[in-house]
mmCIF file of C-alpha atoms and ligand atoms in Angstrom:
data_model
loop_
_atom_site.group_PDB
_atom_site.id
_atom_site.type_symbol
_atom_site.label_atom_id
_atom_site.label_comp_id
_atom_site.label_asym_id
_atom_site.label_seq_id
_atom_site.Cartn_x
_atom_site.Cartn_y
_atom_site.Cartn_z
ATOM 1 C CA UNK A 1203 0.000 0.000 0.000
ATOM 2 C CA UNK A 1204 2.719 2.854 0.702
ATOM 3 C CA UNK A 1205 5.085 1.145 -1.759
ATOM 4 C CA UNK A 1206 4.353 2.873 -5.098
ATOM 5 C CA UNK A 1207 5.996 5.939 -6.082
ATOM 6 C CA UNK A 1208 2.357 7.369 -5.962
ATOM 7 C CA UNK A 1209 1.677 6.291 -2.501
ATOM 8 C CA UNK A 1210 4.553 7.768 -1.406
ATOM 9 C CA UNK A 1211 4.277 11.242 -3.339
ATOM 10 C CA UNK A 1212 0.592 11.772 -1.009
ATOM 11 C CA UNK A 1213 0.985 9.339 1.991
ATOM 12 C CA UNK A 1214 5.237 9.113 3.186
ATOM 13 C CA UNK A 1215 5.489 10.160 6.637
ATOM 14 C CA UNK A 1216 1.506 9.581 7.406
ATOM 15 C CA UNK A 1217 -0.007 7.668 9.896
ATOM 16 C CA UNK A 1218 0.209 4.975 6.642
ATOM 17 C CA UNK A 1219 4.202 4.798 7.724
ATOM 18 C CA UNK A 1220 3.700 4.612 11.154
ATOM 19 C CA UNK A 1221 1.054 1.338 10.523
ATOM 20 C CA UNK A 1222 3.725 -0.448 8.206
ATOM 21 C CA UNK A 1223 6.758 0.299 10.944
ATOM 22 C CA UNK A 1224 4.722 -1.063 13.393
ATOM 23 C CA UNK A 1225 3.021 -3.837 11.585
ATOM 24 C CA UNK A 1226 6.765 -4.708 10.078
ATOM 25 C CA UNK A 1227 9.044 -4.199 12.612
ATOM 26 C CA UNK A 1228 7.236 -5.599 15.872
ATOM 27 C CA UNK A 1229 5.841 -8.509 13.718
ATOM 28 C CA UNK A 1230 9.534 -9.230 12.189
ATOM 29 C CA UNK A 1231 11.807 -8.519 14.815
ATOM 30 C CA UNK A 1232 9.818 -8.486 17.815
ATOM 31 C CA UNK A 1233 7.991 -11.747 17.467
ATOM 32 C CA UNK A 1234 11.404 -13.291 16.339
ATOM 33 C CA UNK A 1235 13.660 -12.010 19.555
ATOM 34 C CA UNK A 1236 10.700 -13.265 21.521
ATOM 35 C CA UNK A 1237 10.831 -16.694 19.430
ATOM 36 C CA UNK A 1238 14.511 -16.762 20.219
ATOM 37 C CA UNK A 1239 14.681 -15.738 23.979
ATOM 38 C CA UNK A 1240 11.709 -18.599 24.629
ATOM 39 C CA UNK A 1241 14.720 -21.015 22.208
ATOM 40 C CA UNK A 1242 17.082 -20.112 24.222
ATOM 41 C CA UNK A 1243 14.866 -20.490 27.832
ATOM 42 C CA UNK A 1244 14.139 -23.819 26.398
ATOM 43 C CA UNK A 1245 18.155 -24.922 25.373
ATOM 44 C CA UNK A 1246 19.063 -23.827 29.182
ATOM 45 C CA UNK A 1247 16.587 -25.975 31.118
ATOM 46 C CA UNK A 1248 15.532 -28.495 28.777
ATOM 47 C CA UNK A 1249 13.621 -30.658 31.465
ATOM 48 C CA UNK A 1250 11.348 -27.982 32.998
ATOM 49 C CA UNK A 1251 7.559 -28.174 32.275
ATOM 50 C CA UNK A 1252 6.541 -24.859 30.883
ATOM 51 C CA UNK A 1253 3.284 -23.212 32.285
ATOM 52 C CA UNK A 1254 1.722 -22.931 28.970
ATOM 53 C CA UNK A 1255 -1.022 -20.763 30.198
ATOM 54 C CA UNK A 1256 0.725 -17.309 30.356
ATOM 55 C CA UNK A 1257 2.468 -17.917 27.358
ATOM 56 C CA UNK A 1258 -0.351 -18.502 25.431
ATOM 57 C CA UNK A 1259 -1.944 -15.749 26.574
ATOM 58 C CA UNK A 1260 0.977 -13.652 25.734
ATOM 59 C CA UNK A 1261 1.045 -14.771 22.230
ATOM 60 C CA UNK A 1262 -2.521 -14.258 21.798
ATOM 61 C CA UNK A 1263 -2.919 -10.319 23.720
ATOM 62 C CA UNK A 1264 0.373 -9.452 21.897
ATOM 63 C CA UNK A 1265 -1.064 -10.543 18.387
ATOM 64 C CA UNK A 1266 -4.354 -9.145 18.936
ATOM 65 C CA UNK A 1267 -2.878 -6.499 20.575
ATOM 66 C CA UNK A 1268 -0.815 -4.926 18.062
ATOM 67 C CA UNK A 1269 -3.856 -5.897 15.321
ATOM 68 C CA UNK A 1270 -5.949 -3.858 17.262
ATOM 69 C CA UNK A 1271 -3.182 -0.820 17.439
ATOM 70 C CA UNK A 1272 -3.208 -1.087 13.653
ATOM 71 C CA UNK A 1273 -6.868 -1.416 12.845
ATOM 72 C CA UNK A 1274 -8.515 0.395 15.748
ATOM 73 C CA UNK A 1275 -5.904 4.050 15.573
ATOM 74 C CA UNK A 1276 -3.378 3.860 13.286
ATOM 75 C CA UNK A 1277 -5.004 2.789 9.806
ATOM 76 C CA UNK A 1278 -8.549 4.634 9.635
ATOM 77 C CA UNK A 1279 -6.148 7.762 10.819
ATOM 78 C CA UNK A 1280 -4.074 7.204 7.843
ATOM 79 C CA UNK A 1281 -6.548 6.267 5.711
ATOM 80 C CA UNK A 1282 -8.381 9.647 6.729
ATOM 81 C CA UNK A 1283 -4.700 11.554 6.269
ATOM 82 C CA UNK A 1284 -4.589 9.676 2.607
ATOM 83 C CA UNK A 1285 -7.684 11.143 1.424
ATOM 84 C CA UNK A 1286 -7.211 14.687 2.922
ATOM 85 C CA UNK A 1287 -3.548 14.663 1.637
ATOM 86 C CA UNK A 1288 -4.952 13.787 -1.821
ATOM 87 C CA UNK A 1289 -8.275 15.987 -1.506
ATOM 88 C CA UNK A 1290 -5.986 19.200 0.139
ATOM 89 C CA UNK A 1291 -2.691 19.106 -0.034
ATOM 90 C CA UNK A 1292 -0.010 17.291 1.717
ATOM 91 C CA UNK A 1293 0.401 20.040 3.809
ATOM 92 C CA UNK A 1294 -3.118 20.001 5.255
ATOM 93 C CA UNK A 1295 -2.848 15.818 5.818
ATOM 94 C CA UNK A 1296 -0.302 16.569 8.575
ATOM 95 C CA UNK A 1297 -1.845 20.593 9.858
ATOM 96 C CA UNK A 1298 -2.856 21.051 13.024
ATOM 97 C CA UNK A 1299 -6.289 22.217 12.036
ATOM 98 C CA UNK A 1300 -7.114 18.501 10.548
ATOM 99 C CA UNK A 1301 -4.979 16.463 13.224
ATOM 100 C CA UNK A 1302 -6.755 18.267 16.312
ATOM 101 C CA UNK A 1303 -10.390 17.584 15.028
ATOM 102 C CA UNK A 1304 -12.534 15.379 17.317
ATOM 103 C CA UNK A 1305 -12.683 12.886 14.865
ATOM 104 C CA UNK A 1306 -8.938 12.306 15.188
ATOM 105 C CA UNK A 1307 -8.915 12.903 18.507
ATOM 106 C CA UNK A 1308 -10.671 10.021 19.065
ATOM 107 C CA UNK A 1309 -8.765 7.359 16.833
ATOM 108 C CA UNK A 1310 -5.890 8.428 18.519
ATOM 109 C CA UNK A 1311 -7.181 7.488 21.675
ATOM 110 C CA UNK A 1312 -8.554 4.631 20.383
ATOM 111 C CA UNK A 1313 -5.154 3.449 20.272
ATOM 112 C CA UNK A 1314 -5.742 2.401 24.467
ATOM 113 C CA UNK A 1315 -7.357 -0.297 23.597
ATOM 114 C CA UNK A 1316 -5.236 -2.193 21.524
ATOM 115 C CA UNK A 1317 -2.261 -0.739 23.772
ATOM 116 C CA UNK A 1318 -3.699 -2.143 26.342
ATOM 117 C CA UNK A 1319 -4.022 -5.878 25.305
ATOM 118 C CA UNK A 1320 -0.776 -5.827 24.179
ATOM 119 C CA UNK A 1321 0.658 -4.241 27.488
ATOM 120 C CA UNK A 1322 -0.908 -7.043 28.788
ATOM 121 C CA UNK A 1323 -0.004 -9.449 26.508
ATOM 122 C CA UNK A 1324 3.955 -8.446 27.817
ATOM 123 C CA UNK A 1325 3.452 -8.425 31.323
ATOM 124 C CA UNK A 1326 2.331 -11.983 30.457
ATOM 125 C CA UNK A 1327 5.117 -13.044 28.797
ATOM 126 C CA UNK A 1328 7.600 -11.051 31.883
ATOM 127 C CA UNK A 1329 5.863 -12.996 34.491
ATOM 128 C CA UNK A 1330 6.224 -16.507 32.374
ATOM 129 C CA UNK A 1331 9.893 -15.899 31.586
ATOM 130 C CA UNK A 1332 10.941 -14.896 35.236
ATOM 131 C CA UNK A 1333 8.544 -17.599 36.617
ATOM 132 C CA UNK A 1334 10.958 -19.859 33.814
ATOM 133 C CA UNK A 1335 14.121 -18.773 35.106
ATOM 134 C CA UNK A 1336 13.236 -18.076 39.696
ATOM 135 C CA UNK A 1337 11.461 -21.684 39.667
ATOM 136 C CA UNK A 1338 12.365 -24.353 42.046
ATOM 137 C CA UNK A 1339 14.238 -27.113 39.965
ATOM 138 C CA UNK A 1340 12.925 -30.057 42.182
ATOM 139 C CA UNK A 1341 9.450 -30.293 42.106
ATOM 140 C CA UNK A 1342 8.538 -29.437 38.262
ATOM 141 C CA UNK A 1343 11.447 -30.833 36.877
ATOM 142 C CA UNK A 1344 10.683 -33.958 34.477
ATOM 143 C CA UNK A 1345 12.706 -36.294 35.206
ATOM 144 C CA UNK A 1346 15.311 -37.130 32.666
ATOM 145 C CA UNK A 1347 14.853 -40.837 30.973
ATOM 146 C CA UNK A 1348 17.581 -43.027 31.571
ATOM 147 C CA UNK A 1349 18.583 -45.203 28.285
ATOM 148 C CA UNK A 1350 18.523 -48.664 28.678
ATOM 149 C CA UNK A 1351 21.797 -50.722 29.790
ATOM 150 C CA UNK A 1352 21.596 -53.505 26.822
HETATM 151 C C1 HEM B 1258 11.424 -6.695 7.745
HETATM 152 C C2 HEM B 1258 10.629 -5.996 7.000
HETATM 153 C C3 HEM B 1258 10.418 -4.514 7.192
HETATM 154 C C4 HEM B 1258 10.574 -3.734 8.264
HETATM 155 C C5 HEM B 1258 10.993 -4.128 9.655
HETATM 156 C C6 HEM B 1258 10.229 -2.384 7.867
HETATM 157 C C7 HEM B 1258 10.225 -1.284 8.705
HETATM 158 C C8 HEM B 1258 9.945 -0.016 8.317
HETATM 159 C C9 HEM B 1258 9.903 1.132 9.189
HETATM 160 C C10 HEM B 1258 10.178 1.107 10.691
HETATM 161 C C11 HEM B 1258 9.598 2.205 8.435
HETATM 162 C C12 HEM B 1258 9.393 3.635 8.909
HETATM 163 C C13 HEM B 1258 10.668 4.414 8.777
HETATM 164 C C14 HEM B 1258 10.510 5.875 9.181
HETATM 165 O O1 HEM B 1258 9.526 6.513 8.806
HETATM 166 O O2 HEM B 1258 11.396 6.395 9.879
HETATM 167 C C15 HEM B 1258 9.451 1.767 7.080
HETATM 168 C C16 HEM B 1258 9.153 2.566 6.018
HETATM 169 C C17 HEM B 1258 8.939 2.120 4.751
HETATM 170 N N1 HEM B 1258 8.984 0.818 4.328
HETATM 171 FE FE1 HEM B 1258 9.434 -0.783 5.426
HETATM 172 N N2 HEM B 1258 9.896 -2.389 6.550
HETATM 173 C C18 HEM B 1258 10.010 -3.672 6.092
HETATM 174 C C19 HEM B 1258 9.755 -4.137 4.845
HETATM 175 C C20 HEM B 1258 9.358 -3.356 3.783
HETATM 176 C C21 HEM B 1258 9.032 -3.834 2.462
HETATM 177 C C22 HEM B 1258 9.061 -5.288 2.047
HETATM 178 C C23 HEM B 1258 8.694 -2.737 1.728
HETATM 179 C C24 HEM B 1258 8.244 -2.631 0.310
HETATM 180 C C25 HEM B 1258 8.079 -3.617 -0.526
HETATM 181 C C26 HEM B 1258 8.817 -1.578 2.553
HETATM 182 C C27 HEM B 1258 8.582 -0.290 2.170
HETATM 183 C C28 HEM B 1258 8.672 0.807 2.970
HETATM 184 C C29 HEM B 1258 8.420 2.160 2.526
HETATM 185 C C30 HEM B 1258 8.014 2.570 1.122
HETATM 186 C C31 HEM B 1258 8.590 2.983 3.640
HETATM 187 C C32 HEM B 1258 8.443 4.506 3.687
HETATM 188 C C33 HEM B 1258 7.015 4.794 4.017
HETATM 189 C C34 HEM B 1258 6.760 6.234 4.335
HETATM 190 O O3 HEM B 1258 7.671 6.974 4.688
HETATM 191 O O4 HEM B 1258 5.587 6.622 4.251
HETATM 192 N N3 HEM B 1258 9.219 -1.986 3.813
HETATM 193 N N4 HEM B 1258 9.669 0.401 7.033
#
């Protein structure tokens, strides 16, 4: 969407950038250094049994989280920035007069709800890793199989 040269000329630098860095980065880099850290959690106590509750509701509040972010605030606010941009001016898209309506106002506080999930969504995933890494070894420990003397 903000890739061709005509996108760009009326949207670069709108909210449209701001729901592609988000969209892009956290769902590239973020979900893959949180992949990693729970590889690496994993490779350093390979016998613990993982509470799979809070991580599962981290995955899912982060994902719908940052969905929300996107199509909750950050898209129709673009969207609305597009057609002014195109409509006005680029000038107008990013004025004071059109960002301080109630209108926008509101999708930017929109932006709560889906920041809110998420937030929670992290604290989630906090409280699994340290409960990961603080646990007593001896009583959730599986115990590690033994091969067979032949
Ligand atoms: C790992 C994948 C990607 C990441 C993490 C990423 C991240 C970002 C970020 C953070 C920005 C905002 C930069 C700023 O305004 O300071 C941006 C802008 C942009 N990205 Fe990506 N991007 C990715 C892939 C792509 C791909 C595949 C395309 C096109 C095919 C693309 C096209 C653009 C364009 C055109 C902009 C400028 C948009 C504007 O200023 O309005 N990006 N990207």
């Amino acid at each position: 969407m903000i890739n061709p040269p005509i996108a760009l000329y009326y949207m670069q630098g709108l909210n449209t950038t701001a729901v592609h860095a988000h969209g892009a980065l956290y769902g590239v880099y973020g979900t893959l250094g949180l992949g990693l850290m729970l590889f690496c959690l994993r490779a350093m106590k390979p016998n613990l049994i993982w509470k799979e509750k809070p991580i599962a509701l981290a995955f899912w509040a982060i994902n719908i989280g940052l969905m929300l972010e996107i199509v909750l605030s950050l898209l129709p606010v673009g969207l609305l920035q597009t057609y002014q941009s195109v409509a006005n001016g680029y000038w107008s898209a990013r004025s004071p007069e059109f960002l301080q309506t109630t209108l926008m106002q509101n999708l930017r506080w929109l932006r709560m709800i889906g920041d809110t999930v998420f937030a929670v969504g992290a604290i989630a995933f906090v409280y699994f890793a340290l409960g990961l890494m603080l646990r007593r070894k001896a009583r959730l420990e599986v115990p590690v199989p033994v091969p067979e003397q032949v």
